[in-house]
Coordinates of C-alpha atoms in Angstrom, one line a residue:
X1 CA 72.7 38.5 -21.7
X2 CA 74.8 38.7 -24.6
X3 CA 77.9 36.3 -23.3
X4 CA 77.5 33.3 -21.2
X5 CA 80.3 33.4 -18.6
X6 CA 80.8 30.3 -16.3
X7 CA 82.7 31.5 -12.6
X8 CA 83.2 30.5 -9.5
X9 CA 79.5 31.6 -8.5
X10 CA 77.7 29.7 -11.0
X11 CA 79.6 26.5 -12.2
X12 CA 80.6 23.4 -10.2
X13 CA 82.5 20.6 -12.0
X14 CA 83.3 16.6 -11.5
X15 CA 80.1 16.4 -8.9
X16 CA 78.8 13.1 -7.6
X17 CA 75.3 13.0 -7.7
X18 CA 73.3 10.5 -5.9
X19 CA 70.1 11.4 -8.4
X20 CA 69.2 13.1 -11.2
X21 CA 67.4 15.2 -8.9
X22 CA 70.1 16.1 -6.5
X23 CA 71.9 17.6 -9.9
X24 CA 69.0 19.6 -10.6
X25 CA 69.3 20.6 -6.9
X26 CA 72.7 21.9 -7.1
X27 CA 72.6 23.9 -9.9
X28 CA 68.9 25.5 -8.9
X29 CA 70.9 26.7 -5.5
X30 CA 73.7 27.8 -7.3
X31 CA 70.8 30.1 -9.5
X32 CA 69.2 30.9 -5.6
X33 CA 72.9 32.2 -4.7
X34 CA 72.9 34.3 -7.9
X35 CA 69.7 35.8 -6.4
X36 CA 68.5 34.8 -9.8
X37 CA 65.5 32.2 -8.1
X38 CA 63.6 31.8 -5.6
X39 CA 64.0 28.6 -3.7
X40 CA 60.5 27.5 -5.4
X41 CA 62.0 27.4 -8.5
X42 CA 63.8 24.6 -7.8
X43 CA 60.6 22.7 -7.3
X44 CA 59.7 24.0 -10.4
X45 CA 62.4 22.2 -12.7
X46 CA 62.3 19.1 -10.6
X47 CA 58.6 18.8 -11.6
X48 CA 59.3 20.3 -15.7
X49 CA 62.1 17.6 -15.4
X50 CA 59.0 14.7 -14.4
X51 CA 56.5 16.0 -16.6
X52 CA 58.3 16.9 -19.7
X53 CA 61.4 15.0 -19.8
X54 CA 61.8 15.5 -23.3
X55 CA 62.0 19.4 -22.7
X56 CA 64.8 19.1 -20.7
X57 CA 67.4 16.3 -22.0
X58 CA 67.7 17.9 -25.6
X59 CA 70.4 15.6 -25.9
X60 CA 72.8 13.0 -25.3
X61 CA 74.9 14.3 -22.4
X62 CA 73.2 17.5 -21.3
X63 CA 70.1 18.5 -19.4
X64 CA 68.3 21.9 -19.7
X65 CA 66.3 22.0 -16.6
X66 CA 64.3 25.1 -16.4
X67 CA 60.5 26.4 -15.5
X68 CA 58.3 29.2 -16.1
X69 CA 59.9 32.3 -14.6
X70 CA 56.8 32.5 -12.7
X71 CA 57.7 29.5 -10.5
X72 CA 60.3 32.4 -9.1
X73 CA 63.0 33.5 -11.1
X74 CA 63.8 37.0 -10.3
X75 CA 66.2 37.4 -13.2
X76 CA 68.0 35.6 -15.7
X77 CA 70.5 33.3 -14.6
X78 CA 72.5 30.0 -15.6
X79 CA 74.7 27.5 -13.9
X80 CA 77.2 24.8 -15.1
X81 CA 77.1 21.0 -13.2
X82 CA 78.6 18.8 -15.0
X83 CA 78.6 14.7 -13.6
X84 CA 81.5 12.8 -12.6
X85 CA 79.4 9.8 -13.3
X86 CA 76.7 10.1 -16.0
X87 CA 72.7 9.6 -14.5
X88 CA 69.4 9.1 -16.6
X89 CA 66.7 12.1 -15.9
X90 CA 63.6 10.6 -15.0
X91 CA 62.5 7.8 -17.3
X92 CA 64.9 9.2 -20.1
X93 CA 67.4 6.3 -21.8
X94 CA 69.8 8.7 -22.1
X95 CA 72.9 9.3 -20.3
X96 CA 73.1 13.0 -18.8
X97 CA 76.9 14.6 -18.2
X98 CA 76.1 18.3 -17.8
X99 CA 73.4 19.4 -16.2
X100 CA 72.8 23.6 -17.8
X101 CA 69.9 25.0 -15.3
X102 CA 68.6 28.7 -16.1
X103 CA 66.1 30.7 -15.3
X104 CA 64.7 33.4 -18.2
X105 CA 62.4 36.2 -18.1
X106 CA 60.8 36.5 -21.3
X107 CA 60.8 34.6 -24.4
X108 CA 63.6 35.6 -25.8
X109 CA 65.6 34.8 -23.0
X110 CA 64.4 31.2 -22.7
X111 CA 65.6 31.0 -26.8
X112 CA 68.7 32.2 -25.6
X113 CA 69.5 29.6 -23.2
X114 CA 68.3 27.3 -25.6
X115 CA 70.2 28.1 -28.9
X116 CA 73.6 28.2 -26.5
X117 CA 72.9 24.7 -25.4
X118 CA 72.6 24.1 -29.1
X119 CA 76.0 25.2 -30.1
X120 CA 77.2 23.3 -27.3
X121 CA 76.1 20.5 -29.2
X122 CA 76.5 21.1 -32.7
X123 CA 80.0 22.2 -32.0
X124 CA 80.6 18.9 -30.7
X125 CA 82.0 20.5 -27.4
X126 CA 80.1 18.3 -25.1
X127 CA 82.3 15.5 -24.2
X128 CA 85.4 18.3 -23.4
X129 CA 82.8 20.4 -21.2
X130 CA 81.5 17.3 -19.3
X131 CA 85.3 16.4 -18.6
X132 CA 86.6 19.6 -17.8
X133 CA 88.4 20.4 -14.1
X134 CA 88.8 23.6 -14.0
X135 CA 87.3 26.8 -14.9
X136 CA 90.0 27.7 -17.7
X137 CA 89.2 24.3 -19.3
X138 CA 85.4 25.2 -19.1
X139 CA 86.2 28.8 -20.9
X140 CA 88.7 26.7 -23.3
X141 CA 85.8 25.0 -24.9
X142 CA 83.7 27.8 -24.8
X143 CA 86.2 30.1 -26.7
X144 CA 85.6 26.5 -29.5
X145 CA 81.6 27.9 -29.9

């Protein structure tokens, strides 16, 4: 897991979400089609997301939804959904544009995920990402971290 890459498999862009919950829902099947999750997993974040809303919007503009690799991860994973129209997770004020679902398998895995969603923000990147179109935009502001 040394480079995040963002494809065709495992990124969808400019999607209107009825819920914060349907976000969460595309990007856990987008981890299912990786064969990364089981389908349980998704359950899994949805109910992290209720719980422990302040583990999963770590910021202004991006979500980390994720559970405990026993709720069925198979392997590690990630997917990219970013929001044509910004939603609030759960009882959270803030305003949610990209939505970075993973699955880890160990610790250092989960700190992985985390400290990339990190330089996401302190790169200031977030606001490019969450407007990209295309896949070469998203790996243009990637290239920026």
């Amino acid at each position: 897991m040394d480079e995040i890459l963002f494809d065709e498999k495992n990124t969808r862009l400019q999607i209107e979400a009825a819920s914060w919950e349907a976000a969460v829902g595309i990007g856990g099947e987008l981890l299912v089609e990786q064969g990364c999750v089981e389908d349980s997993y998704i359950n899994g974040m949805l109910q992290k997301v209720n719980k422990h809303r302040m583990d999963v919007v770590i910021a202004e503009g991006i979500a980390i939804p994720h559970t405990r690799y026993e709720d069925g991860a198979f392997r590690v994973g990630v997917s990219l959904v970013t929001l044509k129209t910004p939603l609030s997770f759960a009882e959270s004020e803030e305003k949610v544009k990209i939505v970075l679902c993973f699955s880890a398998m160990n610790i250092q895995d989960y700190w992985h995920m985390v400290s990339f969603a990190l330089d996401l923000i302190e790169y200031n990147v977030l606001d490019q990402l969450a407007e990209a179109k295309t896949l070469e935009e998203v790996r243009s502001v990637m290239a920026l971290c």
